[in-house]
Short mmCIF file of C-alpha atoms in Angstrom, two decimals:
data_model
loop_
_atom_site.label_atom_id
_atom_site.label_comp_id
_atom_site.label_asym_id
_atom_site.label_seq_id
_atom_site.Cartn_x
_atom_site.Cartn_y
_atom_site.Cartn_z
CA UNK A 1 98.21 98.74 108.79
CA UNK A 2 95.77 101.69 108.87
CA UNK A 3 95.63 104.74 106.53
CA UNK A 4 93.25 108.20 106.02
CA UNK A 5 90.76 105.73 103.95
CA UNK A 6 90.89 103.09 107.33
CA UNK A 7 88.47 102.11 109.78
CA UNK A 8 87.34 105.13 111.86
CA UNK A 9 85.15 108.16 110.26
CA UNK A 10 87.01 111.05 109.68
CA UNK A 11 86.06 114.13 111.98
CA UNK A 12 83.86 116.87 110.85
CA UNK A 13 85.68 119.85 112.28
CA UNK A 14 87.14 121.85 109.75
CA UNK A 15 91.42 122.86 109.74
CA UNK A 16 92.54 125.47 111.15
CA UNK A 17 93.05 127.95 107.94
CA UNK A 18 96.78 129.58 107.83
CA UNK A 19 98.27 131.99 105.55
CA UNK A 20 99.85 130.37 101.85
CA UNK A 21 103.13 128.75 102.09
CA UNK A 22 105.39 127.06 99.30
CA UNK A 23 107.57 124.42 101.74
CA UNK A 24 110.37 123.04 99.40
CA UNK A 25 109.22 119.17 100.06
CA UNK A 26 105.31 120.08 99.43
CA UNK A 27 103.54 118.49 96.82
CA UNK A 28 102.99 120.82 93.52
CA UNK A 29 100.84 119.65 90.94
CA UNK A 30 103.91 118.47 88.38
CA UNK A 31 105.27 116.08 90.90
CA UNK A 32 101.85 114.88 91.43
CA UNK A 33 100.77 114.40 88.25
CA UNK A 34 103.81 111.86 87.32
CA UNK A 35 101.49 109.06 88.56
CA UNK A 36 98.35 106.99 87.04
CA UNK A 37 95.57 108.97 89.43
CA UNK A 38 92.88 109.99 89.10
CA UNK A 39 91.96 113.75 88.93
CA UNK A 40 90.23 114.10 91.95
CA UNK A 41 92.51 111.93 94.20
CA UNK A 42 95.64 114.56 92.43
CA UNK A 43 93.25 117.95 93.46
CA UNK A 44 92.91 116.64 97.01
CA UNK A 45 96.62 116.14 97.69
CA UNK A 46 97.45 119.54 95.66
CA UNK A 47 94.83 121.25 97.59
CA UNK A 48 96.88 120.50 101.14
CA UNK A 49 100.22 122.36 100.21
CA UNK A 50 99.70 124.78 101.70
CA UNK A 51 98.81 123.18 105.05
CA UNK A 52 101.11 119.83 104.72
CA UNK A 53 104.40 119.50 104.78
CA UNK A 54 106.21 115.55 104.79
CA UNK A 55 109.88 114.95 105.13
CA UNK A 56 111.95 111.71 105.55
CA UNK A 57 113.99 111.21 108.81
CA UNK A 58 116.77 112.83 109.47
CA UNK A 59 119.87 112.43 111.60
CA UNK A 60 119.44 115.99 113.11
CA UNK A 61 115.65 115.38 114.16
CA UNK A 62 115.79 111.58 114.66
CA UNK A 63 115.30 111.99 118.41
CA UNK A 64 112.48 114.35 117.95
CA UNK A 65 110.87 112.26 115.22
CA UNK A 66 111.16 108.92 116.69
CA UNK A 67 108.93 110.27 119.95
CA UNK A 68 105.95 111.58 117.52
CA UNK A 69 106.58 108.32 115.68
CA UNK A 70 105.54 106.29 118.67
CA UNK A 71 102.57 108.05 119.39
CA UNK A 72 101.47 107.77 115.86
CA UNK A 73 102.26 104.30 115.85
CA UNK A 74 100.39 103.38 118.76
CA UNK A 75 97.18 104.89 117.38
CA UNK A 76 97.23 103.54 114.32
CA UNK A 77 99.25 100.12 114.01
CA UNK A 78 98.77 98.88 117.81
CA UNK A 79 101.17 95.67 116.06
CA UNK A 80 104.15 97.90 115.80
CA UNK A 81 106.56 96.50 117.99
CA UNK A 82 110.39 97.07 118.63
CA UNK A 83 111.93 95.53 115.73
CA UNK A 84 109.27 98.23 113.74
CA UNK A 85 111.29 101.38 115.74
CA UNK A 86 114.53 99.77 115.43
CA UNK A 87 114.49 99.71 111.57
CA UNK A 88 113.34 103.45 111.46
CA UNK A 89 116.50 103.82 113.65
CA UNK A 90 118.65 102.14 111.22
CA UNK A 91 117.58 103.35 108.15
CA UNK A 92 115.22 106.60 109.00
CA UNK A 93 115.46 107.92 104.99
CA UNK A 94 112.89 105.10 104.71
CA UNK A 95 110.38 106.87 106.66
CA UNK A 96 108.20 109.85 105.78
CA UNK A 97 106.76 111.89 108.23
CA UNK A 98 103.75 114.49 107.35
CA UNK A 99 103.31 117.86 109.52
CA UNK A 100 99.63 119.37 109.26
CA UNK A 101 100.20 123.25 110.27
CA UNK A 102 103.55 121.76 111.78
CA UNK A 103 101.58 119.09 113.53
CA UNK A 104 102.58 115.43 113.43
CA UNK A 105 99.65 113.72 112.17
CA UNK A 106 100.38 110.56 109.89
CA UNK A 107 103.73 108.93 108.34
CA UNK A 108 105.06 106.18 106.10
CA UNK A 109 107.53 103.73 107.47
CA UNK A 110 109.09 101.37 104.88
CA UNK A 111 112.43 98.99 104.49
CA UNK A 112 114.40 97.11 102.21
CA UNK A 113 113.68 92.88 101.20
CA UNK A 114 114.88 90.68 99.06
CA UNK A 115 118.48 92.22 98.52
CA UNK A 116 118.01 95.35 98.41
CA UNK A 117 116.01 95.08 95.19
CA UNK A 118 112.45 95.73 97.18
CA UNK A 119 111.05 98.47 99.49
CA UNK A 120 108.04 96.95 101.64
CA UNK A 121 105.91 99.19 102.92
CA UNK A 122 106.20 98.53 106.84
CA UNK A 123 103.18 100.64 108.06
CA UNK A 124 100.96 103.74 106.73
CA UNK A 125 99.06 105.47 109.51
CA UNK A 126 96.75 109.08 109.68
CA UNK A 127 95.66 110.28 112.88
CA UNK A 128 91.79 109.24 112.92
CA UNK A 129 90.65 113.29 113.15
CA UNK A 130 92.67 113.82 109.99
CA UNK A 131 91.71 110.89 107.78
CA UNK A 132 89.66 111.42 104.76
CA UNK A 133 91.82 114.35 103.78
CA UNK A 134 94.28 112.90 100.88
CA UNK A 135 96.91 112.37 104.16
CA UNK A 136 97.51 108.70 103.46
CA UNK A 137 97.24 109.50 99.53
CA UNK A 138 100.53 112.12 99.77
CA UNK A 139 102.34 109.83 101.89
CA UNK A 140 101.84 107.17 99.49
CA UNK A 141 103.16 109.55 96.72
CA UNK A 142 105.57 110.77 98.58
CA UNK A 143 107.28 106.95 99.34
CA UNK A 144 107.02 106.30 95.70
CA UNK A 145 108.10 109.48 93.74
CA UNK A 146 111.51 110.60 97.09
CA UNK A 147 111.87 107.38 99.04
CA UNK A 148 112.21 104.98 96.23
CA UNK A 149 112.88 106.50 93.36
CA UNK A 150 116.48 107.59 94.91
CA UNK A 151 117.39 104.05 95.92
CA UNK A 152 119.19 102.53 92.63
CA UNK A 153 118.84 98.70 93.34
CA UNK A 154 115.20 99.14 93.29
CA UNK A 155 112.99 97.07 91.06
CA UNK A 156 109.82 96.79 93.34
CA UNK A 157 107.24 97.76 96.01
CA UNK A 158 105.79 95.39 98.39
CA UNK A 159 102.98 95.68 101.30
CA UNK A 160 100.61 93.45 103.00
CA UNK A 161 96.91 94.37 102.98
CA UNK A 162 94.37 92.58 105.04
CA UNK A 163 91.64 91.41 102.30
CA UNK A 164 88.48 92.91 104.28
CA UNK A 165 90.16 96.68 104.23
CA UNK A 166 88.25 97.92 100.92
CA UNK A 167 89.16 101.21 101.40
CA UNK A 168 93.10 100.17 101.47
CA UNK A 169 92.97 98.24 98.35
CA UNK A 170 91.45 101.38 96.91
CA UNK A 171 94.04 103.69 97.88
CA UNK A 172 96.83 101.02 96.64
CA UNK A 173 95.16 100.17 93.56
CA UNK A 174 95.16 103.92 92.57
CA UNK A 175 99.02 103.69 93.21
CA UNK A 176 99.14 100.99 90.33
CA UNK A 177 99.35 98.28 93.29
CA UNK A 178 98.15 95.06 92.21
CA UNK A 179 97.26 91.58 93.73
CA UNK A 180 100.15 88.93 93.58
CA UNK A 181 99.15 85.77 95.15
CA UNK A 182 102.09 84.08 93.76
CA UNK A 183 104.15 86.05 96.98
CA UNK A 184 101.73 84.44 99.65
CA UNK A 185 104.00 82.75 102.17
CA UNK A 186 102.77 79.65 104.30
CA UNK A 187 103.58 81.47 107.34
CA UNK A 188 101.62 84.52 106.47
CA UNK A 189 98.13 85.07 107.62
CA UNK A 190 95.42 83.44 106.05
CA UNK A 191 93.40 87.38 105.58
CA UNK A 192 96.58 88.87 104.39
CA UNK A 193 97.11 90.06 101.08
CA UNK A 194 100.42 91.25 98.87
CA UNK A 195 100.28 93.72 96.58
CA UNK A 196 103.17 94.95 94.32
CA UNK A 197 104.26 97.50 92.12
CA UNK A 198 107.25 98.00 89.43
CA UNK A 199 109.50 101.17 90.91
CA UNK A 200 109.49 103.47 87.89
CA UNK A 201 105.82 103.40 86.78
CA UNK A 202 105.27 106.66 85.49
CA UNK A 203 102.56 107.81 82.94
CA UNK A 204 99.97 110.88 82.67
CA UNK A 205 97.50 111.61 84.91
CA UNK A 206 94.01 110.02 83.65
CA UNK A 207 90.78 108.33 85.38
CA UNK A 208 91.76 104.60 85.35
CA UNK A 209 89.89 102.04 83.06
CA UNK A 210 86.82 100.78 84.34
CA UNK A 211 85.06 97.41 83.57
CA UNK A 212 81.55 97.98 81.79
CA UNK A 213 79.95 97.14 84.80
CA UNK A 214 81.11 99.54 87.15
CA UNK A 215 80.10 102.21 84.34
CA UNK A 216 76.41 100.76 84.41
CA UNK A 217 73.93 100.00 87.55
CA UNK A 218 75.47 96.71 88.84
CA UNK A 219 72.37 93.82 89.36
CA UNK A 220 73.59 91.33 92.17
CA UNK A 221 71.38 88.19 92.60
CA UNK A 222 70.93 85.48 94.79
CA UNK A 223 70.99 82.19 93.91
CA UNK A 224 70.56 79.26 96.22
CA UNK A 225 72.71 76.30 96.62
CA UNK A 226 71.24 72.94 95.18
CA UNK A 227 72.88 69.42 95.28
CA UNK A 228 74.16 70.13 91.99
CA UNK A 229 76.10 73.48 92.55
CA UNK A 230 77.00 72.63 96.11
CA UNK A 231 80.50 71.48 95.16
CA UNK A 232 81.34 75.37 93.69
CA UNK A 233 81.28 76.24 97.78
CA UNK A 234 84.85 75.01 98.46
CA UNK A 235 86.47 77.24 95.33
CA UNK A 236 85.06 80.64 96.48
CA UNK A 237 85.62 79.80 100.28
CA UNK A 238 89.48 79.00 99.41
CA UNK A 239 89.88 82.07 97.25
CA UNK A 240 87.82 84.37 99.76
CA UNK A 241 90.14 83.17 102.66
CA UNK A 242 87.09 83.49 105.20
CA UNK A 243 87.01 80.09 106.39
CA UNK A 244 89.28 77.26 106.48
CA UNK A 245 88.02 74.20 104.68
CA UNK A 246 86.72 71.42 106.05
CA UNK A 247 85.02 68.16 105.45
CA UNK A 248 82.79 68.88 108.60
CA UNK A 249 81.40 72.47 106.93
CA UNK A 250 80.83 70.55 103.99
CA UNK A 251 78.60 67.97 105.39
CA UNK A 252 76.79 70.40 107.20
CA UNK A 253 75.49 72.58 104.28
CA UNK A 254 75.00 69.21 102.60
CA UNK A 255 72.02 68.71 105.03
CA UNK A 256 70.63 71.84 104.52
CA UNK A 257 71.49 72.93 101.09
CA UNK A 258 68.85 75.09 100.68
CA UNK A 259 69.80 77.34 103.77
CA UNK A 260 73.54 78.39 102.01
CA UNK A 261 73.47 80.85 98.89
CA UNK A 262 75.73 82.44 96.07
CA UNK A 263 75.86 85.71 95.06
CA UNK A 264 76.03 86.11 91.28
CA UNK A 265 77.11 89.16 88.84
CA UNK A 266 76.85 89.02 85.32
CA UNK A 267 76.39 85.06 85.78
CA UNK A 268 79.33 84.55 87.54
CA UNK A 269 79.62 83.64 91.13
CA UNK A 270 81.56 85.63 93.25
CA UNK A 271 80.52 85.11 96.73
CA UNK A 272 78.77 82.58 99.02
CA UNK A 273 77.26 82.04 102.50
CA UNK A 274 77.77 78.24 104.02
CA UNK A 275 75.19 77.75 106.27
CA UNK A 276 73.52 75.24 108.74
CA UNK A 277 70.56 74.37 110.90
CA UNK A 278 71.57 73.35 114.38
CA UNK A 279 69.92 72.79 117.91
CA UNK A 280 71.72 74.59 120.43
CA UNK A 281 70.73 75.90 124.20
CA UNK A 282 67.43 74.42 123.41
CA UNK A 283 66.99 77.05 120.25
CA UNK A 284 66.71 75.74 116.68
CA UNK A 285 69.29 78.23 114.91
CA UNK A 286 70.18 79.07 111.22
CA UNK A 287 73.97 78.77 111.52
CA UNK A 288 75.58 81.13 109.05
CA UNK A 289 79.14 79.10 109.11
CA UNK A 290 81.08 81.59 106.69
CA UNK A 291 80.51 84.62 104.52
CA UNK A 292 83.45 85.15 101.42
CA UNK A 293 83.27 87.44 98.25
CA UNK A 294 86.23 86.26 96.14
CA UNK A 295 89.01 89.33 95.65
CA UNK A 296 89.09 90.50 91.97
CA UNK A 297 85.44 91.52 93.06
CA UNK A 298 86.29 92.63 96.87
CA UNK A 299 84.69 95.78 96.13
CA UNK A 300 80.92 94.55 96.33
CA UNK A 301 82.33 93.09 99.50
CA UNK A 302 79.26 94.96 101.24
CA UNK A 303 76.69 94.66 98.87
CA UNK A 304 76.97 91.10 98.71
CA UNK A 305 76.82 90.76 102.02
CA UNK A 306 73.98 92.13 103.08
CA UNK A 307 71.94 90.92 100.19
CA UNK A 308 73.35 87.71 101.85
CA UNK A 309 71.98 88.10 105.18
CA UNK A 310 68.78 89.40 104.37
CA UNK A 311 68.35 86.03 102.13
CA UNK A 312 69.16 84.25 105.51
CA UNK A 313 66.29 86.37 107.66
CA UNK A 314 63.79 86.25 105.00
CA UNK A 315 64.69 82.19 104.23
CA UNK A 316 64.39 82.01 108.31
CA UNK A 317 61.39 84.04 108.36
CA UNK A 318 59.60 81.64 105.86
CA UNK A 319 60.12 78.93 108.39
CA UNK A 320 57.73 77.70 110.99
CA UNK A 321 60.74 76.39 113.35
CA UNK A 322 63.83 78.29 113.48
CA UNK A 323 63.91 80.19 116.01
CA UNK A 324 67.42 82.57 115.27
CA UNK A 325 69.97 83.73 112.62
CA UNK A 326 73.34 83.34 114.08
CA UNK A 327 76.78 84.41 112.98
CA UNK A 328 80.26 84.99 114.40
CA UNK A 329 81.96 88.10 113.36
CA UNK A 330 85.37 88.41 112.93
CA UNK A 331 87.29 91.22 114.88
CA UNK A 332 88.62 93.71 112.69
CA UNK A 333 86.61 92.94 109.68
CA UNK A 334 84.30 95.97 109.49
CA UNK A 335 81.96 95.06 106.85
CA UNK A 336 79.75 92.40 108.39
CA UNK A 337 80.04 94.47 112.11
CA UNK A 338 77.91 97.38 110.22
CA UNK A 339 75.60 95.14 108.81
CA UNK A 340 74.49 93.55 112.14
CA UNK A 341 73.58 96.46 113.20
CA UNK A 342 72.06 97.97 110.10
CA UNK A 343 70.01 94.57 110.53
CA UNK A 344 68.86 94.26 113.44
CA UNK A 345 71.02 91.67 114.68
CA UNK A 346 72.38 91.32 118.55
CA UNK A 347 75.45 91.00 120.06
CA UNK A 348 75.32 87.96 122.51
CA UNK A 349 76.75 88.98 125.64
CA UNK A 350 75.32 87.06 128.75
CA UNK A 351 77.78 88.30 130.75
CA UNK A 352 80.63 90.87 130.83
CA UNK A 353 83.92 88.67 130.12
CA UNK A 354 82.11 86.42 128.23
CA UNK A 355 84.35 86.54 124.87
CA UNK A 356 87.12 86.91 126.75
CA UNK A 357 87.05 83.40 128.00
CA UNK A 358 84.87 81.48 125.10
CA UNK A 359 85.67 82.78 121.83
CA UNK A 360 88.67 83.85 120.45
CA UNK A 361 88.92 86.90 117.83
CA UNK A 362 85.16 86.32 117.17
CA UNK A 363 81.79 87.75 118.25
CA UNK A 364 78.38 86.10 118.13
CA UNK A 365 75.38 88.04 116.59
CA UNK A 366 71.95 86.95 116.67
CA UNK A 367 68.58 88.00 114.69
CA UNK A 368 65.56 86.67 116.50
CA UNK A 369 62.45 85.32 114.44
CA UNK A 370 60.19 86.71 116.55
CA UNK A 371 56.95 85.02 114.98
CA UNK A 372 58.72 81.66 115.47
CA UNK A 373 60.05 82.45 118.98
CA UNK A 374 58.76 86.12 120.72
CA UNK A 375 60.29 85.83 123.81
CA UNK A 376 63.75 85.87 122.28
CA UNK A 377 63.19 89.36 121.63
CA UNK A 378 63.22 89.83 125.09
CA UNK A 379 66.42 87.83 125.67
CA UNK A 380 68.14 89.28 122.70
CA UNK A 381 67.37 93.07 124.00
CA UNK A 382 68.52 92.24 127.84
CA UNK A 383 72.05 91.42 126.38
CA UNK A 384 74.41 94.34 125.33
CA UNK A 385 74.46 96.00 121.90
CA UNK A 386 77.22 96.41 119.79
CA UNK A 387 77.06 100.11 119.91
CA UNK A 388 76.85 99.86 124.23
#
């Protein structure tokens, strides 16, 4: 699932600017204000009227709609398979396409669950050169105030969210989305979120409550994991989702307890790094096994990360043996792929195939410490670069 707010930075170049136009289905500023957003988030999608125009599926353009619909689908949700395009067949008022100066550039595909009584939203995809616009915000808007509020069983909304897409649980959470884990299914995916929302939710347009300390300078420490606090670990790894637990992990950062490290806010723990020293291909390594910030504070996701990993270098650093700081990153989970490169870390590619063949959905990144080994430098700059 991908939206304006997704992965890929939006494009500089400006729209093309067109003469004022009042399209019946635009979005004036009484329809927008019938939700809980926030001011800005309701001037950016009243600002496009006059350039964006959405509309549900029709029989008349169905054929039309279903071929943009594919190539939007393939750009932004490369999981959208047949039974996605067969349910916009069968029930296209569920899907919301939106026209930039009459171009197709994003849409909303939903369907019914659970009886009738709840819409799920399928997929939400912007064309990357027109994200960061308010796009994915209007579609949103537009599912919940045309789509839904004219089907009379409804009680709910529904979607999925991956836990590492920040900027998705944003744009849901201004929607009144929240977190249910209670509708986590066994068969779902371990990174996958739900988030609901009542149907009729309707109140005035005001800046959401904050928590105190979003309103003041936020102070994230580090504090290092001791044989006393070592059995908190397990807790934040189950409700961060990164790694699956096992008695193996465990006995590893027992060894070493000193190498793994919480992050703490306002004296609460609400991430951790589980972390090892091994001997591997003759190289004494600092094994970071699994990095998790637990959800109700996803948002810090970043912060806490990289105050993480720079606790690993400079703990490394203060070594007079280890010789690397390794980690596997997760394809798809943006957050810690910046950070290698924002800290100096390398992408360990001895040859071209090589992940193809040895690792599955993961990438290894290494930091030399050079004092402790120089020549890796060398090594580590002869292999590709995440940005090659």
């Amino acid at each position: 699932m991908s939206s304006d707010n997704n992965q890929m930075a939006s494009t500089s170049d400006q729209p093309p600017q067109v003469a004022p136009t009042q399209a019946r289905n635009d979005i004036p500023m009484k329809a927008a204000t019938r939700l809980s957003l926030p001011p800005n988030t309701v001037e950016k999608m009243v600002a496009l009227q006059n350039n964006l125009h959405i509309e549900t599926f029709k029989e008349g353009n169905l054929q039309q709609r279903m071929k943009e619909l594919r190539v939007l689908a393939n750009i932004n949700a490369d999981e959208a398979e047949d039974e996605f395009f067969e349910n916009v067949e069968r029930n296209p008022h569920l899907t919301a396409i939106a026209l930039y100066n009459k171009r197709a550039v994003g849409y909303i595909s939903c369907k019914m669950i659970s009886n009738d009584m709840a819409l799920y939203v399928y997929h939400i995809g912007v064309l990357p050169k027109y994200r960061k616009r308010g796009i994915g915000s209007a579609l949103m808007h537009y599912a919940i105030t045309n789509i839904a509020e004219k089907l009379t069983s409804l009680v709910g909304l529904i979607l999925h969210v991956y836990d590492y897409e920040e900027d998705l649980i944003r744009l849901f959470s201004r929607f009144g989305f929240t977190d249910n884990p209670r509708g986590q299914r066994k068969e779902d995916p371990e990174s996958w979120r739900v988030y609901n929302r009542l149907a009729n939710e309707k109140v005035d347009v005001k800046e959401p409550p904050r928590k105190k300390y979003k309103e003041e300078p936020v102070e994230i420490t580090i504090e290092v994991v001791t044989d006393d606090n070592m059995m908190e670990i397990p807790a934040i790894n189950t409700k961060s989702r990164d790694i699956e637990d096992s008695d193996d992990l465990y006995m590893a950062v027992a060894r070493f307890p000193h190498l793994s490290a919480f992050a703490i806010l306002n004296g609460e723990k609400i991430g951790v790094m589980s972390c090892a020293e091994i001997e591997q291909n003759e190289y004494k390594q600092y094994l970071i096994m699994s990095l998790g910030v637990v959800p109700e504070h996803v948002v810090f996701k970043g912060k806490v990360f990289e105050l993480l990993l720079k606790h690993a270098i400079s703990t490394a650093e203060k070594t007079d043996d280890i010789e690397m700081v390794t980690y596997f990153c997760k394809n798809g989970d943006d957050v810690p792929f910046k950070l290698m490169n924002r800290l100096n870390f390398h992408l360990w590619k001895p040859y071209e195939d090589f992940y193809d063949n040895t690792y599955e959905d993961k990438q290894l990144f290494i930091k030399p410490i050079e004092k402790n080994l120089p020549q890796l430098a060398n090594i580590a700059n002869d292999s590709d670069d995440m940005d090659d």
